[in-house]
Structures are given as C-alpha cells and as structure tokens.
Short mmCIF file of C-alpha atoms and ligand atoms in Angstrom, two decimals:
data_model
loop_
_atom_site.label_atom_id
_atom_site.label_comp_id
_atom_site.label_asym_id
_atom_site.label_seq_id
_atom_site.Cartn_x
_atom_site.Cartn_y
_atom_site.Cartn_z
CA UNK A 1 101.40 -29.36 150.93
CA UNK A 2 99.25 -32.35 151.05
CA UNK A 3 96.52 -32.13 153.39
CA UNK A 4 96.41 -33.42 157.00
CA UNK A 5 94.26 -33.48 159.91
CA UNK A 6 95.53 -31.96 163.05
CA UNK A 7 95.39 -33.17 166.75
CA UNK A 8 95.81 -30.47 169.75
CA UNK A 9 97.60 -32.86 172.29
CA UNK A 10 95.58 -33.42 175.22
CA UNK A 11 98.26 -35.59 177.42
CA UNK A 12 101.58 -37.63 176.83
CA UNK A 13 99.29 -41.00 177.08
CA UNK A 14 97.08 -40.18 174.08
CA UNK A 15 100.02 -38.62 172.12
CA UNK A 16 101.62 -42.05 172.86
CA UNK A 17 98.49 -43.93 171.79
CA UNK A 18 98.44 -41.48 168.68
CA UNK A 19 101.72 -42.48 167.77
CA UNK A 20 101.51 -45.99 168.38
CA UNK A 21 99.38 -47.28 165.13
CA UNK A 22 101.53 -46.04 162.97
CA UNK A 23 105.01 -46.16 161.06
CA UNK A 24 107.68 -42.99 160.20
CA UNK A 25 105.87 -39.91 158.86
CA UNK A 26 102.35 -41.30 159.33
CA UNK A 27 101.21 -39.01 162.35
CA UNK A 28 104.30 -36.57 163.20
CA UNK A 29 104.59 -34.54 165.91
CA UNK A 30 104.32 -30.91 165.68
CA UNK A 31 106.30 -28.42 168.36
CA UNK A 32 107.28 -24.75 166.84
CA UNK A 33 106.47 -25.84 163.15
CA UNK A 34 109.60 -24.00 162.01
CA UNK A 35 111.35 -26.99 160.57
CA UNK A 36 108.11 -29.15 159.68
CA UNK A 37 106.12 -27.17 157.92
CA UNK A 38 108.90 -26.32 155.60
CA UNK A 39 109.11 -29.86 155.25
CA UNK A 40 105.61 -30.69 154.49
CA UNK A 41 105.46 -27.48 151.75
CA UNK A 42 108.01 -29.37 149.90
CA UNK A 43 106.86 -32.87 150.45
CA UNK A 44 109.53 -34.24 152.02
CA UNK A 45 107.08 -34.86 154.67
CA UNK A 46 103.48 -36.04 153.96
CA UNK A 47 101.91 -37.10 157.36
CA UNK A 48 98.10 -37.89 157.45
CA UNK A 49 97.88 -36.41 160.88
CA UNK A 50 99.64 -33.65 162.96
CA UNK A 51 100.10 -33.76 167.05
CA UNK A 52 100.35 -30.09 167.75
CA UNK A 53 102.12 -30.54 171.52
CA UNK A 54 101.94 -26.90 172.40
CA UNK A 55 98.79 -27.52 173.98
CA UNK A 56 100.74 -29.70 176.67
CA UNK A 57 102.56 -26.90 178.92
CA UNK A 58 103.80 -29.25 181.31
CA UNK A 59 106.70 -29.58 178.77
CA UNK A 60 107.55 -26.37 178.69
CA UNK A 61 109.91 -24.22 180.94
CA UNK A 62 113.03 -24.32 182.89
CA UNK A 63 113.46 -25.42 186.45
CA UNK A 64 116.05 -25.61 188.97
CA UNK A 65 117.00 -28.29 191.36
CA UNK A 66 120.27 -29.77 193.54
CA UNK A 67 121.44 -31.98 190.46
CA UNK A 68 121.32 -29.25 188.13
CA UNK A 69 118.62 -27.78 185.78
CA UNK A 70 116.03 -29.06 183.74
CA UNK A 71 114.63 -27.73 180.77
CA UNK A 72 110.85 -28.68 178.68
CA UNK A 73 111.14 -30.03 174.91
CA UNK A 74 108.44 -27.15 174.60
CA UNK A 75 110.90 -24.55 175.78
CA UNK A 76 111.97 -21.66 173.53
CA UNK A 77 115.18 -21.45 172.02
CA UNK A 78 115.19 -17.54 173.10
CA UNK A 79 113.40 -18.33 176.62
CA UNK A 80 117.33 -20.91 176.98
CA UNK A 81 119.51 -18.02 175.53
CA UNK A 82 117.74 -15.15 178.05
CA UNK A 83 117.62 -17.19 180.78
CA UNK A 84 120.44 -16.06 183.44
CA UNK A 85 121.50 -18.96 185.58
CA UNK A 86 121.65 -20.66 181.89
CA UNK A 87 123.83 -17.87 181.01
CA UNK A 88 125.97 -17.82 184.18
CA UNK A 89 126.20 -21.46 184.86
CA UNK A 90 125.88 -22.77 181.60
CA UNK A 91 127.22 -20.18 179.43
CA UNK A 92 127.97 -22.68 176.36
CA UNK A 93 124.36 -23.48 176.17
CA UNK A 94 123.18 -19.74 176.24
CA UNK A 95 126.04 -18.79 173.37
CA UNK A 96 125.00 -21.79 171.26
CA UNK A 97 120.79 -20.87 171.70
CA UNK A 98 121.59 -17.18 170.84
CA UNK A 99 123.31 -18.47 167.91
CA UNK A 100 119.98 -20.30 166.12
CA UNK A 101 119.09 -18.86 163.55
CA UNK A 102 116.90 -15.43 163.80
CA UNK A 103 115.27 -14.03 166.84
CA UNK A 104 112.08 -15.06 164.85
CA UNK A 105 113.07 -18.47 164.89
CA UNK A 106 114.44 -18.45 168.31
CA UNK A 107 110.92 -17.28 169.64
CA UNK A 108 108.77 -19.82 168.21
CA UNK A 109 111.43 -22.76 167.98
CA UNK A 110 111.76 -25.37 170.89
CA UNK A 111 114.96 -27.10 171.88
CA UNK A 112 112.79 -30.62 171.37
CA UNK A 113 112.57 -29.48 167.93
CA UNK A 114 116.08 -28.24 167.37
CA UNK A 115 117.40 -32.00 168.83
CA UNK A 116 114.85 -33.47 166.35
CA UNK A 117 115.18 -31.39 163.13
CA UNK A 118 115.97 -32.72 160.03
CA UNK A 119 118.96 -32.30 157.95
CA UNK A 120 119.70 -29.28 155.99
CA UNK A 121 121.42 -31.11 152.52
CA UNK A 122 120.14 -29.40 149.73
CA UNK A 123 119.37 -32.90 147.47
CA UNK A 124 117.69 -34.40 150.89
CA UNK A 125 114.78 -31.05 150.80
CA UNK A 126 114.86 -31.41 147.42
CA UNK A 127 110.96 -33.25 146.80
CA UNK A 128 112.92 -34.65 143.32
CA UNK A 129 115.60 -36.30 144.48
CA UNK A 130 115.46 -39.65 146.02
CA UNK A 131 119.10 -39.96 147.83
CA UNK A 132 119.99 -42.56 149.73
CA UNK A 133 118.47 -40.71 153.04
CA UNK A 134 115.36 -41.37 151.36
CA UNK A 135 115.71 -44.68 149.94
CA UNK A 136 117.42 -43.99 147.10
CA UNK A 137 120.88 -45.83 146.01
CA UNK A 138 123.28 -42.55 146.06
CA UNK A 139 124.41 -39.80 147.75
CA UNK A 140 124.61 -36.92 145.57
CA UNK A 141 126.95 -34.63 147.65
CA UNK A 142 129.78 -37.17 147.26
CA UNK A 143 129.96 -36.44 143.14
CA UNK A 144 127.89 -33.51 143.74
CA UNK A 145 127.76 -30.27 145.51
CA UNK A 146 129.77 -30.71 149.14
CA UNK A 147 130.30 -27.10 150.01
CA UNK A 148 128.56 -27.76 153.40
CA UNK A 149 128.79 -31.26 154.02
CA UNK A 150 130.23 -33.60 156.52
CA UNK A 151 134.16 -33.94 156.55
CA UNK A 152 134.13 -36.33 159.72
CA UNK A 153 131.93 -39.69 159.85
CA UNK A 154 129.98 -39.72 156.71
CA UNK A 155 130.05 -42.58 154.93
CA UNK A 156 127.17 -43.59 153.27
CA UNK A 157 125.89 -40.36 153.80
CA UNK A 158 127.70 -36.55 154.25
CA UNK A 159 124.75 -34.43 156.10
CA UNK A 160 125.66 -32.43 159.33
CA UNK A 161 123.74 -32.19 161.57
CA UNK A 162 122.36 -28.86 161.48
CA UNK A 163 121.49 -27.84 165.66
CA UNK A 164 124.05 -25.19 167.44
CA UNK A 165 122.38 -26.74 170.73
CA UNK A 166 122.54 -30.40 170.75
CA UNK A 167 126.64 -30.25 171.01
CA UNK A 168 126.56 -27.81 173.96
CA UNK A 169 124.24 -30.18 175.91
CA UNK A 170 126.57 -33.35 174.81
CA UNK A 171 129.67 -31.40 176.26
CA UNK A 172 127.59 -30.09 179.42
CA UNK A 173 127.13 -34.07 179.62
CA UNK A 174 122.90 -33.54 179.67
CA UNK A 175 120.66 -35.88 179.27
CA UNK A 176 117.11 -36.23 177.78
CA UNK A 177 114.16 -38.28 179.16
CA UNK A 178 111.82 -39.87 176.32
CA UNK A 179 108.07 -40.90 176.77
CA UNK A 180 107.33 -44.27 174.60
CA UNK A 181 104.53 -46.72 175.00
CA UNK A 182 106.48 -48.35 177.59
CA UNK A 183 106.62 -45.65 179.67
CA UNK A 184 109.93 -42.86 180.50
CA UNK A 185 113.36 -43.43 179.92
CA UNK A 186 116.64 -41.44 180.57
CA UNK A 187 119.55 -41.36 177.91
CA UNK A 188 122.94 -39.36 177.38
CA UNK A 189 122.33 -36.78 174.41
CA UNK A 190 125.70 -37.92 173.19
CA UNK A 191 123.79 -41.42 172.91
CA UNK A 192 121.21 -40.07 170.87
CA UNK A 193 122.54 -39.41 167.90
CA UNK A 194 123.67 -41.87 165.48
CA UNK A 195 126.07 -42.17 162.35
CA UNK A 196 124.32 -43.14 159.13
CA UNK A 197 126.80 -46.13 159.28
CA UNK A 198 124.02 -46.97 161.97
CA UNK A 199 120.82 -46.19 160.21
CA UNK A 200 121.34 -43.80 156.81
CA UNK A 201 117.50 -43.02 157.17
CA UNK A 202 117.53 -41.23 160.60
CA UNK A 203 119.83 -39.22 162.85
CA UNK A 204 118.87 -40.62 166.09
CA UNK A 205 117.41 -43.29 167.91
CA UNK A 206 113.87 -42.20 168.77
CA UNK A 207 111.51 -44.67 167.72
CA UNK A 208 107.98 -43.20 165.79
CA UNK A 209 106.59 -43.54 169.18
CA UNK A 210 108.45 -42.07 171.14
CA UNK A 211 108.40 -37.60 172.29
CA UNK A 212 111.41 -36.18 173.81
CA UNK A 213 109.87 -34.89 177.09
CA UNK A 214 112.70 -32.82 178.49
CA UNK A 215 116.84 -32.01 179.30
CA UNK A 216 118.52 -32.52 182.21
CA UNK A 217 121.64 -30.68 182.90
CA UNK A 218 123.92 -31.72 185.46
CA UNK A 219 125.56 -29.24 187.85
CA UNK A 220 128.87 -27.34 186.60
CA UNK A 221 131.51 -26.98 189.41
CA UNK A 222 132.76 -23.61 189.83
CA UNK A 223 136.09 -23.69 188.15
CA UNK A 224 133.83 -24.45 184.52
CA UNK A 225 134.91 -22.57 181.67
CA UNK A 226 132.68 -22.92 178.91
CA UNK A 227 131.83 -21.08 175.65
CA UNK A 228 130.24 -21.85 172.03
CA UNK A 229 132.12 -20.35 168.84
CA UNK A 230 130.64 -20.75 165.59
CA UNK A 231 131.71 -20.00 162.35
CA UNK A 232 129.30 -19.06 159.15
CA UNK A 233 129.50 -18.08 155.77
CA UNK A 234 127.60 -14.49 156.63
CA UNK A 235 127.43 -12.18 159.63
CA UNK A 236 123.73 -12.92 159.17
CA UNK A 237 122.06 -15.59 160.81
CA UNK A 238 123.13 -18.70 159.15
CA UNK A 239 123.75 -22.64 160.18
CA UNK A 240 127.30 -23.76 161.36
CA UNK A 241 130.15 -23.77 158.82
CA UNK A 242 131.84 -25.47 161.79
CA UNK A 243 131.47 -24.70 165.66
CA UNK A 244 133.09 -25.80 168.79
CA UNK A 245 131.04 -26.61 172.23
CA UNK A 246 133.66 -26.32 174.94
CA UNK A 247 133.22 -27.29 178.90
CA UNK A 248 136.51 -27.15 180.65
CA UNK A 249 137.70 -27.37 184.41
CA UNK A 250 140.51 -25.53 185.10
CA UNK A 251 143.25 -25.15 187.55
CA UNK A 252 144.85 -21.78 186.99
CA UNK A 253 146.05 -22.32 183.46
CA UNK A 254 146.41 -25.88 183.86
CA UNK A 255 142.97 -28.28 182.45
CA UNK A 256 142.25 -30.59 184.40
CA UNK A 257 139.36 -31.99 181.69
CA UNK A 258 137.83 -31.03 178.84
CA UNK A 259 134.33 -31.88 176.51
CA UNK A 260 134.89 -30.37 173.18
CA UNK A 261 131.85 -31.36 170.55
CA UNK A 262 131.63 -29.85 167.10
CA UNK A 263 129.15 -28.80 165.20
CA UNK A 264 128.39 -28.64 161.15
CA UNK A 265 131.42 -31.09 160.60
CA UNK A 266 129.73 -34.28 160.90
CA UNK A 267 126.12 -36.39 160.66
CA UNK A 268 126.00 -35.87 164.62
CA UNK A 269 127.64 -33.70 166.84
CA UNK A 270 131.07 -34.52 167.02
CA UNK A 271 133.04 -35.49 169.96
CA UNK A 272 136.66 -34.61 169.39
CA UNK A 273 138.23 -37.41 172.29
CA UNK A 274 141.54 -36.33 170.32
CA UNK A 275 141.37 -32.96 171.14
CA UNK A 276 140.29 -33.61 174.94
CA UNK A 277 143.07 -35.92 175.83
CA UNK A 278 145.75 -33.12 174.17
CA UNK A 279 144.34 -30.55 176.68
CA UNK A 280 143.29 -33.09 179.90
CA UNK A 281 146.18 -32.64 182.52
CA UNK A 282 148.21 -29.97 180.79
CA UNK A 283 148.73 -26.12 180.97
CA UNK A 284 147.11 -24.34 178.24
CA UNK A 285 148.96 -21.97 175.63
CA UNK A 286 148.72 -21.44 172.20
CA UNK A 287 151.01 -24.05 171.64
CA UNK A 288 149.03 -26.61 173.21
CA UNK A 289 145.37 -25.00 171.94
CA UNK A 290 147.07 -25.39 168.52
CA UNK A 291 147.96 -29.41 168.93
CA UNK A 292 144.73 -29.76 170.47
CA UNK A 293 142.86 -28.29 166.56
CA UNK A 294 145.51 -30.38 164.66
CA UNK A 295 144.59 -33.37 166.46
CA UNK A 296 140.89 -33.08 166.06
CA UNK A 297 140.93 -33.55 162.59
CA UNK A 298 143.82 -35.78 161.35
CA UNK A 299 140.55 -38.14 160.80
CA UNK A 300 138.95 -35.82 158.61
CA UNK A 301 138.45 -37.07 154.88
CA UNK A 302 136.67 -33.88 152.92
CA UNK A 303 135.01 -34.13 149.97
CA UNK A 304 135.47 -32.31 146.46
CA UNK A 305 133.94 -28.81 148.25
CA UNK A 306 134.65 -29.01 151.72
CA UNK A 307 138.48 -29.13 152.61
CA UNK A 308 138.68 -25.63 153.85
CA UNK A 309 136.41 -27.24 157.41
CA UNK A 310 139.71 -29.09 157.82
CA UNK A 311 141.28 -25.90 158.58
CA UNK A 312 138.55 -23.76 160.02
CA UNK A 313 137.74 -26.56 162.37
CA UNK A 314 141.34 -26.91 163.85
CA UNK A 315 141.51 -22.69 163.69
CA UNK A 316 137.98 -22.66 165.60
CA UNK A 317 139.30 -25.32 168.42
CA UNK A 318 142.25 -23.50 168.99
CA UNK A 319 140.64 -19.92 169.37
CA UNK A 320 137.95 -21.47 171.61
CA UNK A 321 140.15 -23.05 174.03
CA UNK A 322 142.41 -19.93 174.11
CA UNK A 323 139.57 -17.92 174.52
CA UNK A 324 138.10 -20.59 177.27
CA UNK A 325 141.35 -20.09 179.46
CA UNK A 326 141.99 -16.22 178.87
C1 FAD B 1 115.91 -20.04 158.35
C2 FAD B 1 116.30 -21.01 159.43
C3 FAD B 1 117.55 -20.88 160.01
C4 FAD B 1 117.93 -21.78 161.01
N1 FAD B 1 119.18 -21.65 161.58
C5 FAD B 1 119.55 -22.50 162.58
C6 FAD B 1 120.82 -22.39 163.22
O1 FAD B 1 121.61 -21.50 162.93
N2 FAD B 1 121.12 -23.29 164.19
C7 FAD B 1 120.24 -24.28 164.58
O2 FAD B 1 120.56 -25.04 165.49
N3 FAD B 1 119.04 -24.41 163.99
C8 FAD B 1 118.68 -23.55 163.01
N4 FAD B 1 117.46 -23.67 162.42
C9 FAD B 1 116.60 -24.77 162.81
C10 FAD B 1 115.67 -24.35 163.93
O3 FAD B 1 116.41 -24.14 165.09
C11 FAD B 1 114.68 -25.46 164.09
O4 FAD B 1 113.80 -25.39 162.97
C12 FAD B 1 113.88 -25.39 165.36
O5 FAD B 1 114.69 -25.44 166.50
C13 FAD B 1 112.91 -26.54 165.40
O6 FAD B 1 112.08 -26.41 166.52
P1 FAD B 1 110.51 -26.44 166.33
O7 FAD B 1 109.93 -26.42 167.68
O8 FAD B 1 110.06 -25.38 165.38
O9 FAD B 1 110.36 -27.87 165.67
P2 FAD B 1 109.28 -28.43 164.62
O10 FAD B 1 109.52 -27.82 163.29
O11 FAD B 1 107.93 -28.34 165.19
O12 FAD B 1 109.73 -29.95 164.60
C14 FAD B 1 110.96 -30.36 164.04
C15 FAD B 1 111.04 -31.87 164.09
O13 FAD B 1 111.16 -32.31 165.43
C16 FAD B 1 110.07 -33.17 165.78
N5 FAD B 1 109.74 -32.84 167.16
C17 FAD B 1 109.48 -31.61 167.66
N6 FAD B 1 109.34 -31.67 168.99
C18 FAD B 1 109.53 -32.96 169.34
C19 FAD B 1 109.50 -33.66 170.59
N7 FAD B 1 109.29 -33.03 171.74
N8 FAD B 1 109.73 -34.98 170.58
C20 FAD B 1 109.99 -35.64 169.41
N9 FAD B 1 110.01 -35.03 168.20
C21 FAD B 1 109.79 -33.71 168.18
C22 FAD B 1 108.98 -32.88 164.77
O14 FAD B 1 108.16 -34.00 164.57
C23 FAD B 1 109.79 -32.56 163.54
O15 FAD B 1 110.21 -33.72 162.91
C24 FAD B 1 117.05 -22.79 161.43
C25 FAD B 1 115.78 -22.90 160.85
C26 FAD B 1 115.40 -22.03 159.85
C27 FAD B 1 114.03 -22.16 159.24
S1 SF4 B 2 124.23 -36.12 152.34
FE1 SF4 B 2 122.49 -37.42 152.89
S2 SF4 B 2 120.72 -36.16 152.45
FE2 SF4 B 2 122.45 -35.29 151.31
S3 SF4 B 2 122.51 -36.28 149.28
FE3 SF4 B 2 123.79 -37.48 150.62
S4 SF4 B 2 122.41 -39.09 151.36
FE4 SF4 B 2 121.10 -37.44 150.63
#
C-alpha cells in the first residue's frame, strides 16, 4: 500500500472543496473501508489523500416520512437488513442487505459504499494486469477465465456488477441524492449505473466530485409483493452467481405490474423489461413464471465459462415470481 494522508471529514462543503482539485483516484473517499482498502493493498488504487466520511453522521441512519423512507450513504448494511419497517414494507431490500457478504462486512459496510464498489473481475484486482477497465487494449475474460462474468450487456467489457442492494432499490424505484460542487441533485438509481458501452472505465455516473449523500424510497402500496433470491456457488457468504430483485402488485393471482432487476448477470443491475411485460396484466402460474425466465434472457450471449447463468437466471426468475405470488 502506498502511503496516503488522511482527512476526517468535517462537512459536505469541504469534502466538496477536497474533491474538487483533483482528477479519479487522486483524493478518494473513504466510508466502511471494506472495499477500498483492499483496493489500495493491491494497488489498484493509489490515492494521495483519504476523506474518511464517518466523521459526518448526518449521513447516516434511516428515517421515515409520507413519501416513503430515506436512508444515509453512511448507513450499515446490517442497520438496512434489521431494520423492521425495511423488512415489512420493503422486504426485497432487507433480503438483498442480509444477503452481503458476512455479518462482519454487513456491520462495518455502508450502502453508499456497496452502490459505489468496484468490480470484482479477477484480471481488474489483479495490480499486473492492465485490461481495458484500466486502460489497457483487452479484456481478458473474453479469451480468458469467464466463470463469473457478465452474460447480458458486456461488450467491451464482461464485469458484473458485484452489489445484492443496488437492484432491490432500482426495482423499489429509489432514488439517490448526490452533493457536487454545484450543489444537490436527485437521480433514479436505475440512472446511475452505466454500460461500459458508455464509459469502460467506470460503472456509474458520479463525477470525482461528487458523494452520494443518501436513498430515497418511495412508498409501496399494500398489495406489494416483493422478495430478493440469490444464487451462489457456496452456502457460505459469497457474491451473486445470479439474483433476482422482484416488486410486484398484485390482484389476487393476477399482476397488475412488475420491476424485476438482476443481479451478477450484467456490468449494472439488470432490468429484465422482457420479463415484466410477460407478467404485467396476467394471472400468475408456473406456466407464465416460466415464459417470464425464458424471456429474460433470449438476449443473453455467454462467454466460453458462463452459459450455465443462461439457465440459472431464467430458473431463478421463475422461482422468484412463484414464490412472490404463493
Ligand atoms: C469478502 C467480501 C464479500 C462481499 N460480498 C458481497 C456480497 O455478497 N454482496 C454485495 O453486495 N457486496 C459484497 N461485498 C462488498 C461489500 O458489500 C462492500 O465492500 C461494501 O458495501 C462497501 O461499503 P464500504 O462502506 O465499506 O465502502 P468503502 O470500501 O469505504 O468504499 C467503496 C467505494 O465507494 C466509494 N464511496 C463510499 N462511500 C461513498 C459515498 N457516500 N459517495 C461516493 N463514493 C463513496 C469509495 O470511495 C470507494 O471507491 C463483499 C465484500 C467483501 C470484502
Ligand atoms: S471484465 Fe472488465 S475488469 Fe475484467 S478483464 Fe474484462 S475489462 Fe478487465
């Protein structure tokens, strides 16, 4: 680890201000450290100076209003999963959060930092290898080893993107509010995160200078159905094979919409429109859940490692809409 000097932030302005002089990786912001410093040990990451924003607690916790619920960039990953209207309203989020990773993790790890972390590709936090994530001209994973790479929307570059959390917020239709020189703004977390089509170099649109501030979930009506299923490689705690975020009004049996995101199947999380408009309007059976999975990923172009996601993805959007309506 190279060394750096470290800041304890004292507001949003001089964090801002901090951030402002320089480029990517120059001063980097510092939340539960879980990703980053694994980062910096291997040198993917060499800032000159660290922002530790723990010392802001204004960005931390979970609050309640009429439009729904709003949660701190600082909070917890367990303090989201334990929380109880979270689990009662928002049930999705709560499976996905108790899903991260270990309850180590969980404890020190912030939802700010789960939205931000960095990919999990093997050649990308490898210090040697200069893809083309980090410059280089290739992707290795499309010759190379693919075993957990993207099978939807890759092209130039296979990552997934590695958070359970970020597609339960996208299909809870949250949004995030970002602090930038020029002040706040609100965005859609389904707007940001991009393809590498877009930008191969990041895997969303927050600019150096910018900190994610907080969520904002909207209010579920009562007939929500929701849930989070995620497939590993081990009972232990692992990152998604493939998972499935599902929010679904119901009728009875009959759906009257759906928001299905996946996870660990693509460079963002996935919105599967396919599998929404087999499901919007009808009444749910296996049948149905079944054209719904098949749907979802008649897009999906695997590479040499990866064609059993095909299947597990369409297998894990069937269970979790039969599951949703049982
Ligand atoms: C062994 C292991 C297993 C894991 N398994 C899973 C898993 O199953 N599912 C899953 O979803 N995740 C998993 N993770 C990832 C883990 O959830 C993240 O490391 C964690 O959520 C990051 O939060 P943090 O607060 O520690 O972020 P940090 O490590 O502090 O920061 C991560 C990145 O986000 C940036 N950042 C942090 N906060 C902000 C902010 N407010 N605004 C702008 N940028 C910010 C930092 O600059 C940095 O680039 C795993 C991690 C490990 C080490
Ligand atoms: S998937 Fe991305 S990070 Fe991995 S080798 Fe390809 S370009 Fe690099």
């Amino acid at each position: 680890m190279d060394k750096f000097s470290y800041v304890n932030a004292t507001s949003l302005k001089q964090v801002t201000s901090l951030l402002s002089d320089s480029g990517w990786g120059e001063v980097m912001l510092i939340a539960g450290g879980t990703d980053l410093l694994s980062e910096l040990k291997e040198y993917i990451e060499t800032p000159k100076t660290l922002i530790n924003l723990k010392t802001l607690p204004e960005m931390e916790g979970i609050s309640s209003d009429a439009a729904g619920i709003k949660i701190g960039a600082l909070t917890t990953i367990a303090d989201i999963a334990m929380h109880p209207t979270i689990q009662h309203h928002y049930t999705v989020l709560a499976q996905a959060a108790t899903s991260v990773a270990t309850p180590q993790i969980r404890n020190v790890g912030t939802i700010g930092g789960n939205l931000c972390q960095r990919p999990r590709c093997w050649y990308y936090r490898d210090e040697t290898v200069n893809c083309i994530k980090k410059g280089g001209d290739l992707c290795y994973a499309v010759d190379g080893l693919s075993k957990y790479h993207a099978i939807l929307g890759g092209d130039p570059v296979y990552i997934v993107h590695p958070s359970d959390i970020a597609p339960a917020l996208i299909a809870l239709n949250a949004s995030m509010k970002i602090t930038g020189p020029e002040g706040e703004k609100t965005m859609k977390v389904e707007e940001f995160f991009t393809l590498p089509s877009d930008n191969p170099f990041r895997e969303n649109v927050l600019q150096p200078n910018e900190i994610v501030v907080e969520i904002q979930i909207p209010n579920t009506k009562p007939n929500t159905k929701s849930l989070y299923l995620k497939a590993r490689e081990k009972g232990a705690p692992d990152f998604a094979l493939a998972s499935v975020a599902g929010v679904f009004e119901m009728a009875g049996r009959t759906c009257q919409s759906a928001n299905i995101v996946l996870g660990g199947v693509a460079p963002k999380p996935w919105r599967s429109t396919e599998a929404e408009n087999v499901l919007t309007g009808k009444m749910v059976d296996k049948a149905v859940s079944m054209k719904a999975g098949e749907e979802a990923v008649q897009k999906a172009r695997p590479l040499n490692d990866n064609e059993y996601k095909v299947t597990l993805t369409q297998n894990l959007i069937s269970r979790a809409v039969m599951m949703a309506v049982s």
